[in-house]
Structure formats: structure tokens, C-alpha cells
mmCIF file of C-alpha atoms in Angstrom:
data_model
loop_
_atom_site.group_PDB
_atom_site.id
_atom_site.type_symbol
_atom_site.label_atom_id
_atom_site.label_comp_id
_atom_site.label_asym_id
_atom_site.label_seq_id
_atom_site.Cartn_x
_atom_site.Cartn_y
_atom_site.Cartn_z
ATOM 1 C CA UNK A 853 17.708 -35.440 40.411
ATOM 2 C CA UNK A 854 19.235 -32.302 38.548
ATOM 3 C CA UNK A 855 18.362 -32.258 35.319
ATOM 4 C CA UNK A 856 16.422 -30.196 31.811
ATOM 5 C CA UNK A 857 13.113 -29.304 32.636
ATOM 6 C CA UNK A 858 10.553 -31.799 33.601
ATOM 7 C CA UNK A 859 6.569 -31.638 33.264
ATOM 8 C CA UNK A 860 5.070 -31.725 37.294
ATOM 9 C CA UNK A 861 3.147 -34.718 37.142
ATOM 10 C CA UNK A 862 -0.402 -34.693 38.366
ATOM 11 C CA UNK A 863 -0.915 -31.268 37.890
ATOM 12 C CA UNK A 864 -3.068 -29.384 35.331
ATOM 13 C CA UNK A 865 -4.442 -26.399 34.713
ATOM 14 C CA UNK A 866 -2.206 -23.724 36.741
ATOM 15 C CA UNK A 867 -2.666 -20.472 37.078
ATOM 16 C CA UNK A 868 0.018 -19.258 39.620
ATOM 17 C CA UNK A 869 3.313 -21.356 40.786
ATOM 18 C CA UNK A 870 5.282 -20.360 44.293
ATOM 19 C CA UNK A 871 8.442 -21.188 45.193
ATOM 20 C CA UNK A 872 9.446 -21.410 48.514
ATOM 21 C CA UNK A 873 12.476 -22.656 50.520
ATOM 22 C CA UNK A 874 12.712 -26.296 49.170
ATOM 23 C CA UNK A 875 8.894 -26.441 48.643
ATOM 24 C CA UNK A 876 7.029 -25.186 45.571
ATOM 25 C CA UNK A 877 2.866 -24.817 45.754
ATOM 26 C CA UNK A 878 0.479 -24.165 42.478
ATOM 27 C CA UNK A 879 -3.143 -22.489 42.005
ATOM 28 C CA UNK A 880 -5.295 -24.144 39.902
ATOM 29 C CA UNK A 881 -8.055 -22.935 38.173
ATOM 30 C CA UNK A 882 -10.145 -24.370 40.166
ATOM 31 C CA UNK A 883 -9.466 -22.630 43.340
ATOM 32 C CA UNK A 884 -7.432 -25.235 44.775
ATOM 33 C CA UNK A 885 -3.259 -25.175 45.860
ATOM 34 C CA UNK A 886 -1.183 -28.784 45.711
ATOM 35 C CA UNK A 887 2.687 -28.261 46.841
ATOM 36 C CA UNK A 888 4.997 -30.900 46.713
ATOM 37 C CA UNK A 889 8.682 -30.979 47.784
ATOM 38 C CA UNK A 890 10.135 -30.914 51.395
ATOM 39 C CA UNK A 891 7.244 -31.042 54.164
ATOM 40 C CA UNK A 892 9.428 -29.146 56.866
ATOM 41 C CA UNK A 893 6.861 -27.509 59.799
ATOM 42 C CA UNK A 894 3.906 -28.395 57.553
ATOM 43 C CA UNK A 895 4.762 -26.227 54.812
ATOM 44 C CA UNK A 896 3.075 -28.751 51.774
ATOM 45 C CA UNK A 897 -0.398 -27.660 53.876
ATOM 46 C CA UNK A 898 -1.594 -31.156 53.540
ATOM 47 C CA UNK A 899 -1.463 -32.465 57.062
ATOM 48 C CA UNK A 900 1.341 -34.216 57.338
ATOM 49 C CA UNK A 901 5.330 -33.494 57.927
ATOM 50 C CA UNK A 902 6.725 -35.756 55.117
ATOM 51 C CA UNK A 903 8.342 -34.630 51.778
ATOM 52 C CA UNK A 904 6.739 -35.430 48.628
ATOM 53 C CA UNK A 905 7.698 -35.265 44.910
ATOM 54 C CA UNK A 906 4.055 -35.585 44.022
ATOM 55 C CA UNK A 907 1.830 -32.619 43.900
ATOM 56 C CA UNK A 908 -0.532 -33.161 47.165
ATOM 57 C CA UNK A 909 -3.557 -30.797 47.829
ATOM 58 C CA UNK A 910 -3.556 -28.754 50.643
ATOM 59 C CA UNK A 911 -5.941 -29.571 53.245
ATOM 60 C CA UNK A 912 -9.579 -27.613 53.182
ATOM 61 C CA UNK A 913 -8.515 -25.086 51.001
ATOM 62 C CA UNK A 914 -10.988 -23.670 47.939
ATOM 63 C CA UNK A 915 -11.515 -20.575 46.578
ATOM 64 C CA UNK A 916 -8.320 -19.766 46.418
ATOM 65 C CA UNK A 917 -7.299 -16.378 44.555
ATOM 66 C CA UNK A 918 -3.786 -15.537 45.174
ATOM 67 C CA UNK A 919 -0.604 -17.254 46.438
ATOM 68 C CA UNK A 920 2.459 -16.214 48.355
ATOM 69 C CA UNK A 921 5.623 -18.371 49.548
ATOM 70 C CA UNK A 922 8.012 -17.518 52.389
ATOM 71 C CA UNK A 923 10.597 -19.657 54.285
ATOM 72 C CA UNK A 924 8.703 -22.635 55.013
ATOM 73 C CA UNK A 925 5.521 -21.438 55.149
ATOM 74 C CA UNK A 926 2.804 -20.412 52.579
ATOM 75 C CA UNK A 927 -0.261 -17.662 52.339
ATOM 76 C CA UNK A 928 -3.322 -17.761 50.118
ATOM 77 C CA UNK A 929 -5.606 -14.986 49.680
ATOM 78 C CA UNK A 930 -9.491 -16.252 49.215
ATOM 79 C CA UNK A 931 -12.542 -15.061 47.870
ATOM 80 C CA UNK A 932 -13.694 -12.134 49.782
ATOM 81 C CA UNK A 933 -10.191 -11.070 51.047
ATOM 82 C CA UNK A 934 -9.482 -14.016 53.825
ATOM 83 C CA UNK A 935 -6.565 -15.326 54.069
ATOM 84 C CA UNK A 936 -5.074 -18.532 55.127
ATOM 85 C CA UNK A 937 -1.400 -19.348 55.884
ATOM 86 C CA UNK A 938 0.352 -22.531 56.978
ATOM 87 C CA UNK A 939 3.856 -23.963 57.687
ATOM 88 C CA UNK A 940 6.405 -22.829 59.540
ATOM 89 C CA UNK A 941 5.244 -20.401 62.558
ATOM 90 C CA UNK A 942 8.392 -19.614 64.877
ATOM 91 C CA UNK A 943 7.905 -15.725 64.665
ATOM 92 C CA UNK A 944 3.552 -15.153 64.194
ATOM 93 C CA UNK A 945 4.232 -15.459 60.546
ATOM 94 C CA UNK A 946 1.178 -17.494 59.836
ATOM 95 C CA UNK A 947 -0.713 -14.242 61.910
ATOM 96 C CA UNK A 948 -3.324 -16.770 63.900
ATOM 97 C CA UNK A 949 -1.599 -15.266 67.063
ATOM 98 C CA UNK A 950 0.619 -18.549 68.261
ATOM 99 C CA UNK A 951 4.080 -19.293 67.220
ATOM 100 C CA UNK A 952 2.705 -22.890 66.956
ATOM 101 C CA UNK A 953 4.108 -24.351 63.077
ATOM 102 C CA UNK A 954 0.778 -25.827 61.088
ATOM 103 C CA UNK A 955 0.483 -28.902 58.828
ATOM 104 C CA UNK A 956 -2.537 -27.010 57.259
ATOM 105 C CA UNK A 957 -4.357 -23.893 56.394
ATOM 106 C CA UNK A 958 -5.417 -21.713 59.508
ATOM 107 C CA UNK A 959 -7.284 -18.316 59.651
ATOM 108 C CA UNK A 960 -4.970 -14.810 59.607
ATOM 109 C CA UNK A 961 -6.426 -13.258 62.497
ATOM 110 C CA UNK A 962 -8.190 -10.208 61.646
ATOM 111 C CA UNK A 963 -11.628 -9.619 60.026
ATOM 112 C CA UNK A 964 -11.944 -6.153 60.082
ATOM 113 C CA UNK A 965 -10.905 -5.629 55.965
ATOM 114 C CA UNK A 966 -10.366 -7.794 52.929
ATOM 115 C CA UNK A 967 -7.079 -8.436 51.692
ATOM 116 C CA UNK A 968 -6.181 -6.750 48.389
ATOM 117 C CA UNK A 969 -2.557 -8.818 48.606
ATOM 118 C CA UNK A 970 -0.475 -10.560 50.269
ATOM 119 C CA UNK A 971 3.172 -11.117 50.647
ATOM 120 C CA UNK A 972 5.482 -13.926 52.739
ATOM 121 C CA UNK A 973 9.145 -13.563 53.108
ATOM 122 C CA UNK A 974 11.926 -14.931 55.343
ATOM 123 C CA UNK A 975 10.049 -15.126 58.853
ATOM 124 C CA UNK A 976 6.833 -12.253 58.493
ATOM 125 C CA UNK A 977 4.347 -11.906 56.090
ATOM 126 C CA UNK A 978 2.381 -8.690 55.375
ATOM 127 C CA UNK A 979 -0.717 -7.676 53.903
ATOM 128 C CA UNK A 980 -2.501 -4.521 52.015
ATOM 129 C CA UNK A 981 -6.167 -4.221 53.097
ATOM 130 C CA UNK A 982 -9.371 -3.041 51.626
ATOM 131 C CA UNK A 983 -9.074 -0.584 54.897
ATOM 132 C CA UNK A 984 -6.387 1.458 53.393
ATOM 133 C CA UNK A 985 -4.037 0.194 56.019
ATOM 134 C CA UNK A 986 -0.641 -2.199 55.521
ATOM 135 C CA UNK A 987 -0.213 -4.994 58.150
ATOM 136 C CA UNK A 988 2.577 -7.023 58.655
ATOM 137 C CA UNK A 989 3.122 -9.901 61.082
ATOM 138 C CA UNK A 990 5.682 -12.566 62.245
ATOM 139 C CA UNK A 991 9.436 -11.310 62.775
ATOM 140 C CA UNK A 992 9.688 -7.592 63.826
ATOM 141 C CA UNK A 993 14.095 -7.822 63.866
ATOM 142 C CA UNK A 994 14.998 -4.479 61.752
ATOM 143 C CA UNK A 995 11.574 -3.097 62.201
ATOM 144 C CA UNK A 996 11.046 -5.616 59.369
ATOM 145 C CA UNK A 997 7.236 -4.799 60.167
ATOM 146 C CA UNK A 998 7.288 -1.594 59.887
ATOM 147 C CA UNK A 999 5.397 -1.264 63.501
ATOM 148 C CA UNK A 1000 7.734 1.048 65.013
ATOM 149 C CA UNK A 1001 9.561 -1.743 66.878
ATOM 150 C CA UNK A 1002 11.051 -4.878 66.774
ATOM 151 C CA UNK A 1003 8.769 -7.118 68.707
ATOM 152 C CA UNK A 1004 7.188 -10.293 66.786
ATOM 153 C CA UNK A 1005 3.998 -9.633 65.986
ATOM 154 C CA UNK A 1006 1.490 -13.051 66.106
ATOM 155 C CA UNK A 1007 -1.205 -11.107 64.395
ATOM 156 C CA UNK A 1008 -1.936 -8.562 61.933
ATOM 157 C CA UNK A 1009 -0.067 -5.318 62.890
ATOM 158 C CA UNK A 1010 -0.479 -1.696 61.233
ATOM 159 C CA UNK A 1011 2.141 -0.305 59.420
ATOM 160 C CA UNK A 1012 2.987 3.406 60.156
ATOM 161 C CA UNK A 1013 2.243 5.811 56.875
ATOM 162 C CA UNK A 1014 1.940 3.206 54.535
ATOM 163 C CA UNK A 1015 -1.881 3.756 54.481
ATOM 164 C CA UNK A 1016 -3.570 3.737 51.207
ATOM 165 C CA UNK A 1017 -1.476 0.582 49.779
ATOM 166 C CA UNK A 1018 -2.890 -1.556 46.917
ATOM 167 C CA UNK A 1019 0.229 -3.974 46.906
ATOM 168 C CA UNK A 1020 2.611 -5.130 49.057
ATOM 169 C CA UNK A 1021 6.358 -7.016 48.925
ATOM 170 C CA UNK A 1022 8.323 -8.952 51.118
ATOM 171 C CA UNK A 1023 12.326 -9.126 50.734
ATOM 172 C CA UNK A 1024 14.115 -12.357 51.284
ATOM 173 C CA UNK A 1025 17.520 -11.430 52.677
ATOM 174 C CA UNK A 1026 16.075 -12.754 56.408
ATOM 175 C CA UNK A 1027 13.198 -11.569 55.837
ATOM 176 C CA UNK A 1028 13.478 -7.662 56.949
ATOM 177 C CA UNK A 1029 12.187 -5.685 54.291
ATOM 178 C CA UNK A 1030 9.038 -4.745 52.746
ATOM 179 C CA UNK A 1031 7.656 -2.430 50.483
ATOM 180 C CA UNK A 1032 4.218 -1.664 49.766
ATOM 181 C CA UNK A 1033 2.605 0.347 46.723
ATOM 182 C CA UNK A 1034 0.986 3.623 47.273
ATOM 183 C CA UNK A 1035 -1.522 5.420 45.308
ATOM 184 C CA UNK A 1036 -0.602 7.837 42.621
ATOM 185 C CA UNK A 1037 2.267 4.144 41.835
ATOM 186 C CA UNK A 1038 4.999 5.516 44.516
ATOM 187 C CA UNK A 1039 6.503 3.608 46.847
ATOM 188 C CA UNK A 1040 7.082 3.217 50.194
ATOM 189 C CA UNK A 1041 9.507 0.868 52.129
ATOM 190 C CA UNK A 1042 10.836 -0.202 55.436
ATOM 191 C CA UNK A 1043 12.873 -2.745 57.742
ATOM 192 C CA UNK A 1044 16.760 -3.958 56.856
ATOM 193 C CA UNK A 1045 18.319 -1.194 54.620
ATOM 194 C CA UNK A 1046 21.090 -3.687 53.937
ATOM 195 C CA UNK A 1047 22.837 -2.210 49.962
ATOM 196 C CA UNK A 1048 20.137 0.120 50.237
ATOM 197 C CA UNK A 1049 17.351 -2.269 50.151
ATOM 198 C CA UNK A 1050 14.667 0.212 51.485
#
């Protein structure tokens, strides 16, 4: 029910909260995510498509060392750079090459680098790697993926002259624009230039 604030119950010792739509997930100290809210396409990671409005821990997942949340569907960077999306997975957003949605935690597929970040948006999710090069996956409408075209991309895709990145962004407004941070703290940005947006 609306209402003042309210203390999450079963949950201690968070270190990072994500919002995402309907669904909210938490990093605890302890490496671990629980989400709680509405279990659309799997996005509460913890096997199961039900809504809860008790923190649940997603399935198989430690180490956990950041946290990103899109439309339905959640990333978490791990220790050594892996990461590990799940939820909804209509355009490749999860990046394990299917458009198949997941009820928990599967691998992005690439090893080459180790993620440095990682953000989720509307429908594609991209990534700054230890490589020096940006990759973005999922929905390519608007060259949202700053690929050159807009094809989906079910895995990990580079992103033309954004090499060099230590940080990355993902825009909301259906999910077609990104911006990642370059060295020397300039920017560079692509996809929907909707009010000047890129």
C-alpha cells in the first residue's frame, strides 16, 4: 500500500539498492543480491515467476560487486569482472546470446576482458571493459548500441570510438541511449537523440 517510508524487512546490511520497473534488488555486504517486488520474466533472479513483497535471494549468485537494473531484467558485476544478468530477455539484453527471458543468473557471453561497469536500461545493457573497449547488447533500435546499426545484438557488441571507457550509462526513455566515460573525464554518447539526449 502507498504510504511514509517503511523499513524492507529481512534485509540487512546493504550496500547498493536498484530499482527497476516494478522490481527493486539490494547488495549486501556479503556479496549476495535479494529483490523482491513483481517477478515478471524472472526478473527477482530467484527461480521462479511470482511476485514477492519479501526480499528473496537470487539464485547462485556470490561475490557480487556491482548492481544494475533495467526494464525487467537485472545485471551484477562479480569478482574478477564477470557478469551475470537475468530477467527479461526479448532483445539479447541479458547478452548469453538467446532472446530466451531467465528466472536466474546466467553468464554475459564474453570472456575476453573484465568488466570495469555495467549499465541496464530499457531493452540493452552495456558494458566498459578492462580491454579499453565499450560493449553494448540487447536492442540496437536508434543505434541504441552504438554498433553502427540497428540489429539486436544477443551478445557483447563493440562500440565504435568509445574505446578507453572507465564507465558507462544507460538512458531509460526506451532504452536508446548510452553514454560512456572517457579518459581525461569527457564524454561520449550515442543512440536516441530525443531533447538532445546524446
Amino acid at each position: 500500500p502507498n504510504g511514509p517510508p517503511a523499513e524492507v524487512p529481512g534485509i540487512t546490511d546493504v550496500v547498493q539498492v536498484e530499482a527497476g520497473t516494478s522490481s527493486t534488488c539490494a547488495r549486501l555486504a556479503d556479496g549476495t543480491v535479494r529483490c523482491w517486488g513483481r517477478g515478471v520474466a524472472g526478473a527477482l533472479g530467484n527461480g521462479a515467476n511470482a511476485s514477492t513483497h519479501v526480499p528473496s535471494a537470487v539464485s547462485g549468485l556470490s561475490g557480487v560487486r556491482g548492481l544494475e537494473g533495467g526494464d525487467f531484467h537485472f545485471c551484477a558485476r562479480l569478482d574478477g569482472g564477470a557478469l551475470r544478468c537475468w530477467g527479461l530477455n526479448d532483445h539479447g539484453q541479458l547478452g548469453d546470446g538467446t532472446r530466451e527471458n531467465r528466472n536466474t543468473p546466467v553468464a554475459v557471453d564474453f570472456s575476453g576482458a573484465a568488466a570495469l561497469s555495467v549499465a541496464a536500461g530499457d531493452r540493452h545493457t552495456c558494458a566498459a571493459y578492462a580491454d579499453g573497449v565499450t560493449r553494448c547488447w540487447g536492442r540496437g533500435a536508434a543505434d541504441a548500441l552504438g554498433t553502427g546499426t540497428t540489429d539486436d545484438a544477443l551478445r557483447p557488441a563493440p562500440v565504435m570510438g568509445a574505446s578507453g571507457a572507465t564507465g558507462v550509462a544507460v538512458g531509460s526513455l526506451e532504452g536508446r541511449t548510452s553514454c560512456a566515460v572517457m579518459p581525461v573525464t569527457s564524454l561520449r554518447c550515442w543512440g536516441f537523440a530525443h531533447f538532445g539526449a546524446t
